[in-house]
Coordinates of C-alpha atoms in Angstrom, one line a residue:
M1 CA -14.7 -25.1 16.2
K2 CA -16.3 -21.9 17.5
R3 CA -19.6 -21.1 15.8
K4 CA -19.6 -18.2 13.4
L5 CA -21.5 -15.1 14.6
S6 CA -24.7 -14.6 12.6
L7 CA -27.1 -11.7 12.0
D8 CA -29.5 -13.4 14.3
D9 CA -26.9 -13.4 17.1
I10 CA -26.3 -9.6 16.7
A11 CA -30.0 -8.9 16.5
K12 CA -30.7 -10.8 19.7
H13 CA -27.8 -9.1 21.5
F14 CA -29.2 -5.6 20.8
K15 CA -32.8 -6.7 20.9
V16 CA -33.5 -5.4 17.4
S17 CA -34.6 -6.9 14.1
K18 CA -32.3 -8.6 11.6
S19 CA -33.3 -6.0 9.1
T20 CA -32.0 -3.2 11.5
V21 CA -28.7 -5.0 11.9
S22 CA -28.3 -5.5 8.2
K23 CA -29.1 -1.8 7.5
A24 CA -26.6 -0.7 10.2
L25 CA -23.8 -2.9 8.8
N26 CA -24.6 -1.4 5.3
D27 CA -24.4 2.1 6.7
S28 CA -28.0 2.9 5.9
H29 CA -29.3 6.4 6.6
E30 CA -32.4 4.8 8.1
I31 CA -30.5 3.8 11.2
S32 CA -29.3 6.4 13.8
A33 CA -25.5 7.0 13.9
K34 CA -25.5 5.9 17.6
T35 CA -27.1 2.5 16.8
K36 CA -24.9 2.0 13.7
A37 CA -21.8 2.7 15.7
K38 CA -22.7 0.2 18.4
I39 CA -23.7 -2.6 16.0
I40 CA -20.6 -2.1 13.8
A41 CA -18.3 -2.0 16.8
Y42 CA -19.8 -5.3 18.1
A43 CA -19.6 -6.9 14.7
R44 CA -15.9 -6.0 14.4
E45 CA -15.1 -7.1 17.9
H46 CA -16.6 -10.5 17.2
K47 CA -15.1 -10.7 13.7
Y48 CA -18.6 -11.0 12.0
R49 CA -18.5 -11.8 8.3
P50 CA -21.6 -12.2 6.2
N51 CA -22.6 -15.5 4.6
L52 CA -21.2 -14.9 1.1
N53 CA -23.2 -17.8 -0.5
A54 CA -26.5 -16.4 0.8
I55 CA -25.6 -13.0 -0.4
N56 CA -24.7 -14.2 -3.8
L57 CA -28.0 -16.0 -4.2
R58 CA -29.9 -12.9 -3.4
K59 CA -28.2 -10.5 -5.7
E60 CA -27.8 -10.1 -9.4
P61 CA -24.3 -11.2 -10.5
S62 CA -21.9 -8.4 -11.3
Q63 CA -18.8 -8.7 -13.5
S64 CA -17.3 -5.4 -12.5
V65 CA -14.4 -4.8 -10.1
G66 CA -13.5 -1.5 -8.6
V67 CA -9.8 -0.4 -8.4
I68 CA -8.6 2.5 -6.4
I69 CA -5.0 3.8 -6.9
P70 CA -3.4 6.9 -5.3
N71 CA -1.6 8.3 -8.3
I72 CA -1.7 7.5 -12.0
L73 CA 1.4 9.6 -12.7
N74 CA 3.5 7.1 -10.8
Y75 CA 4.8 4.5 -13.3
F76 CA 4.6 1.8 -10.6
F77 CA 0.8 2.1 -10.4
A78 CA 0.5 2.3 -14.1
Q79 CA 2.2 -1.1 -14.2
V80 CA -0.1 -2.4 -11.5
I81 CA -3.2 -1.3 -13.4
S82 CA -1.9 -3.1 -16.5
G83 CA -1.4 -6.3 -14.6
V84 CA -4.9 -6.0 -13.0
E85 CA -6.6 -5.4 -16.3
K86 CA -4.9 -8.4 -17.9
V87 CA -6.2 -10.8 -15.3
L88 CA -9.7 -9.3 -15.0
N89 CA -10.1 -9.4 -18.8
D90 CA -9.0 -13.0 -19.0
R91 CA -11.5 -14.0 -16.3
G92 CA -14.4 -12.1 -17.7
Y93 CA -14.5 -9.1 -15.4
N94 CA -14.7 -5.4 -16.2
M95 CA -12.5 -2.9 -14.4
I96 CA -13.7 0.4 -12.9
A97 CA -10.4 2.4 -12.3
C98 CA -10.5 5.3 -9.8
I99 CA -7.7 7.7 -8.7
S100 CA -7.7 9.1 -5.2
N101 CA -4.9 11.7 -5.9
E102 CA -3.5 10.9 -2.4
S103 CA -6.7 12.4 -0.9
Y104 CA -8.6 10.8 2.0
K105 CA -11.8 12.7 1.2
K106 CA -11.7 11.7 -2.5
E107 CA -10.9 8.1 -1.5
V108 CA -14.0 8.1 0.8
A109 CA -16.1 9.6 -2.0
I110 CA -14.9 6.9 -4.4
T111 CA -15.9 4.1 -2.0
E112 CA -19.3 5.7 -1.6
M113 CA -19.8 5.8 -5.3
L114 CA -18.7 2.2 -5.8
R115 CA -20.9 1.0 -3.0
K116 CA -23.9 2.4 -4.8
G117 CA -23.0 0.6 -8.0
A118 CA -22.8 -3.1 -8.6
I119 CA -19.3 -4.4 -8.1
S120 CA -18.2 -7.9 -7.2
G121 CA -14.9 -6.8 -5.4
L122 CA -12.5 -4.0 -4.7
L123 CA -8.8 -3.6 -5.1
V124 CA -7.2 -0.7 -3.3
S125 CA -3.8 1.0 -2.6
L126 CA -4.2 3.7 0.1
A127 CA -3.9 7.4 -0.4
E128 CA -1.1 9.2 1.5
E129 CA -3.7 11.2 3.6
T130 CA -5.5 7.9 4.5
G131 CA -2.2 6.6 5.9
K132 CA -1.7 9.8 7.8
L133 CA -5.2 9.7 9.4
D134 CA -4.8 5.9 9.9
N135 CA -8.5 5.5 9.1
T136 CA -9.8 2.7 6.9
D137 CA -13.4 2.6 8.2
H138 CA -14.8 3.5 4.7
F139 CA -13.8 0.0 3.4
E140 CA -15.6 -1.9 6.2
P141 CA -19.1 -1.6 4.5
F142 CA -17.8 -3.6 1.6
L143 CA -16.7 -6.4 3.8
N144 CA -19.9 -6.2 5.8
K145 CA -21.9 -6.7 2.6
G146 CA -19.8 -9.7 1.6
I147 CA -17.9 -7.8 -1.1
P148 CA -14.2 -8.9 -1.1
V149 CA -11.5 -6.3 -0.7
V150 CA -7.8 -6.9 -1.6
M151 CA -5.2 -4.3 -0.7
F152 CA -1.9 -4.0 -2.5
D153 CA 1.4 -2.1 -2.0
R154 CA 0.0 0.5 0.4
V155 CA -1.8 -1.6 2.9
S156 CA -3.1 -1.2 6.4
S157 CA -2.8 -3.8 9.2
K158 CA -6.2 -2.4 10.6
L159 CA -8.2 -3.9 7.7
D160 CA -8.9 -7.6 7.9
C161 CA -8.7 -8.7 4.2
D162 CA -6.4 -10.2 1.6
K163 CA -3.2 -8.3 0.8
V164 CA -0.4 -8.3 -1.8
T165 CA 2.7 -6.4 -0.9
I166 CA 6.5 -6.6 -0.7
D167 CA 8.7 -7.0 2.3
D168 CA 9.4 -3.3 2.7
T169 CA 11.6 -3.7 5.7
K170 CA 13.8 -6.3 4.1
A171 CA 14.1 -4.4 0.8
A172 CA 15.2 -1.2 2.6
Y173 CA 17.6 -3.3 4.8
N174 CA 19.2 -4.8 1.7
A175 CA 19.5 -1.5 -0.1
T176 CA 21.1 0.1 3.0
E177 CA 23.5 -2.8 3.4
H178 CA 24.5 -2.5 -0.3
L179 CA 25.4 1.1 0.3
I180 CA 27.4 0.2 3.5
K181 CA 29.3 -2.6 1.7
S182 CA 30.3 -0.1 -1.0
G183 CA 31.9 2.1 1.6
C184 CA 29.1 4.5 2.6
K185 CA 28.7 5.5 6.2
R186 CA 26.5 8.6 6.2
I187 CA 23.3 7.5 4.6
A188 CA 20.4 9.8 4.4
V189 CA 16.7 8.8 3.8
V190 CA 14.5 11.0 1.6
S191 CA 10.8 10.3 1.2
L192 CA 7.5 11.8 0.1
L193 CA 5.5 8.9 1.6
G194 CA 4.7 10.7 4.9
D195 CA 2.9 8.5 7.4
L196 CA 2.1 5.6 5.2
E197 CA 2.7 2.2 6.7
I198 CA 5.2 1.3 4.0
S199 CA 7.3 4.4 4.8
K200 CA 7.6 3.3 8.5
L201 CA 8.5 -0.3 7.5
R202 CA 11.2 0.9 5.1
I203 CA 12.7 3.2 7.7
N204 CA 12.7 0.3 10.2
G205 CA 14.7 -1.7 7.7
Y206 CA 17.2 1.2 7.4
H207 CA 17.4 1.5 11.2
Q208 CA 18.0 -2.2 11.7
C209 CA 20.7 -2.3 9.0
L210 CA 22.7 0.6 10.6
K211 CA 22.4 -1.1 14.0
D212 CA 23.6 -4.4 12.6
H213 CA 26.7 -2.7 11.1
N214 CA 27.4 -0.7 14.2
I215 CA 26.6 2.7 12.6
D216 CA 25.1 5.3 14.9
L217 CA 21.6 6.5 13.8
D218 CA 21.6 10.2 13.0
Q219 CA 18.0 11.5 13.0
S220 CA 19.1 14.7 11.1
L221 CA 19.7 12.5 8.1
I222 CA 16.1 11.2 7.9
F223 CA 13.7 13.2 5.8
E224 CA 10.6 11.0 5.9
K225 CA 7.8 13.6 5.6
L226 CA 9.0 16.0 2.9
E227 CA 6.5 18.1 1.0
K228 CA 6.9 17.8 -2.8
S229 CA 7.2 21.6 -3.2
F230 CA 10.1 21.8 -0.8
M231 CA 11.9 18.5 -1.5
E232 CA 14.5 19.9 -3.9
V233 CA 15.3 22.8 -1.4
E234 CA 15.8 20.4 1.5
I235 CA 17.9 18.0 -0.5
R236 CA 20.0 20.9 -1.8
K237 CA 20.6 22.0 1.8
L238 CA 21.6 18.5 2.8
L239 CA 24.0 18.0 0.0
S240 CA 25.5 21.5 0.2
A241 CA 26.4 20.8 3.9
G242 CA 28.5 17.8 2.8
K243 CA 27.1 15.6 5.5
V244 CA 26.2 12.5 3.5
D245 CA 27.8 10.0 1.1
A246 CA 24.7 8.2 0.2
I247 CA 20.9 8.6 -0.2
L248 CA 18.1 6.0 0.0
G249 CA 15.0 7.3 -1.7
L250 CA 11.9 5.6 -0.4
E251 CA 10.2 6.2 -3.7
E252 CA 11.2 7.1 -7.3
E253 CA 10.7 10.9 -7.2
A254 CA 12.9 11.2 -4.1
G255 CA 15.7 9.3 -5.8
V256 CA 15.5 11.1 -9.1
T257 CA 15.3 14.6 -7.4
S258 CA 18.3 13.7 -5.2
L259 CA 20.3 12.7 -8.3
L260 CA 19.4 15.8 -10.4
T261 CA 20.2 18.1 -7.4
A262 CA 23.5 16.4 -6.8
N263 CA 24.3 16.9 -10.5
S264 CA 23.5 20.6 -10.3
L265 CA 25.9 21.0 -7.4
G266 CA 28.7 19.3 -9.3
I267 CA 28.8 16.3 -6.9
K268 CA 30.3 13.2 -8.5
I269 CA 28.0 10.2 -8.6
P270 CA 28.8 7.5 -7.4
E271 CA 32.3 8.5 -6.3
E272 CA 31.1 11.2 -3.8
L273 CA 27.5 10.3 -3.5
S274 CA 25.7 7.0 -4.0
I275 CA 21.9 6.8 -4.5
I276 CA 19.3 4.0 -4.5
C277 CA 15.6 4.4 -4.8
F278 CA 12.4 2.3 -4.6
T279 CA 10.4 1.7 -7.7
N280 CA 12.0 0.7 -11.0
G281 CA 10.1 3.0 -13.3
I282 CA 11.1 4.7 -16.6
L283 CA 13.1 7.6 -15.2
P284 CA 15.8 5.7 -13.3
K285 CA 16.9 4.1 -16.6
Y286 CA 17.3 7.4 -18.5
V287 CA 18.6 9.9 -16.0
V288 CA 22.4 10.5 -16.1
P289 CA 24.0 8.7 -14.4
S290 CA 21.4 5.9 -14.4
L291 CA 19.8 5.2 -11.0
T292 CA 20.1 2.0 -9.1
S293 CA 16.6 1.1 -8.0
I294 CA 14.5 -1.6 -6.3
S295 CA 12.0 -3.2 -8.6
Q296 CA 8.7 -4.0 -6.8
H297 CA 7.4 -5.8 -10.0
G298 CA 4.2 -3.7 -10.3
Y299 CA 2.8 -5.7 -13.2
H300 CA 3.2 -9.0 -11.3
M301 CA 1.8 -7.4 -8.1
G302 CA -1.3 -6.2 -10.1
Q303 CA -1.8 -9.7 -11.5
R304 CA -1.5 -11.4 -8.2
A305 CA -3.9 -8.9 -6.5
A306 CA -6.5 -9.4 -9.2
Q307 CA -6.1 -13.2 -9.0
Q308 CA -6.6 -13.1 -5.3
L309 CA -9.7 -11.0 -5.6
V310 CA -11.3 -13.1 -8.4
N311 CA -10.6 -16.3 -6.4
R312 CA -12.2 -14.7 -3.4
I313 CA -15.3 -13.7 -5.4
E314 CA -15.7 -17.1 -6.9
Q315 CA -14.7 -19.2 -3.9
S316 CA -16.9 -21.9 -2.5
D317 CA -15.4 -21.7 1.0
P318 CA -16.5 -18.5 2.9
E319 CA -14.5 -19.6 5.9
K320 CA -11.1 -19.5 4.0
P321 CA -8.6 -17.3 6.0
F322 CA -7.3 -14.1 4.6
E323 CA -3.9 -14.2 3.1
T324 CA -1.0 -11.8 2.7
E325 CA 1.2 -12.5 -0.3
V326 CA 4.7 -11.1 -0.4
I327 CA 6.2 -10.3 -3.8
K328 CA 10.0 -10.6 -3.8
T329 CA 11.9 -7.4 -4.9
T330 CA 14.9 -7.1 -7.1
M331 CA 17.7 -4.5 -6.9
I332 CA 18.6 -3.2 -10.4
E333 CA 22.2 -2.0 -10.1
R334 CA 23.0 0.9 -12.4
D335 CA 25.6 3.8 -12.4
S336 CA 24.5 5.6 -9.2
T337 CA 26.1 3.1 -6.9
I338 CA 29.6 1.6 -6.7
P339 CA 29.5 -2.1 -7.9
L340 CA 30.3 -4.6 -5.2
I341 CA 33.0 -7.1 -5.8
K342 CA 31.4 -10.5 -5.7
A343 CA 33.4 -13.3 -4.0

């Protein structure tokens, strides 16, 4: 087995002290930006991870866990927080909940605040702006200090840590196939998720399903980067043109707005337009007609993410590989889609 890189190894490579390496990895202002960048880049390249057992012996134990979510108004994240809180409470940890409001700058500020405090671990779902910038460097100092990070739902492949997510590609594929099997051929995609990785994965699932069913891809039917303030206008234009017979909303607001806009135009649902959206929150149950949705089981995802984090905090094996747990989704069929006849 290849020997694990140590602080001594990094210090010898750069001909500096262990203290300098440690401060650089912890983003200390005492070390120049140029030196920090070189040391951090070398540590990443060689997959350096600190000795968690040694760190835990040196520091006072903390029973607090930071949680960063992008939007508290989203019912899915409210479910996640509830699941997280249940597990942390049962296992003796306090929760410090923070909201990034989809802002990269605010997410960075939150991580800086949490790093100055005493937390044992961090749970995070990325802000939309973070996904657009594709920059997760602000989470690296936690890992460099031996503080475990678990990402959930909105994750990044760039960050080497534990993750809990759904199979976004498969879920979108299954939803698209459901629409096709019910007779739909002109399926539009509507989304507010922008450049988030989950948006790309869901669109990939949609693409693949169309290809497998020999339906030509029409890029004019894909609205993947809508602004919230213009979403209803764009959907109204789309529906007024009579170009589509189905809509796949990549999150709840896109699905609900599509349904309400179709109602205002007198379009019959599901006879003339079928709609499916991700996230089985409160609104899909109570809009008229009720909205078929994909449940991501937010409460369960929150529980599993918290369990992974606490297990990582309390682990005795610092060499344990990182894991990605995939939560199975469920399609909740309601009145916005034509029921399939089961054989």
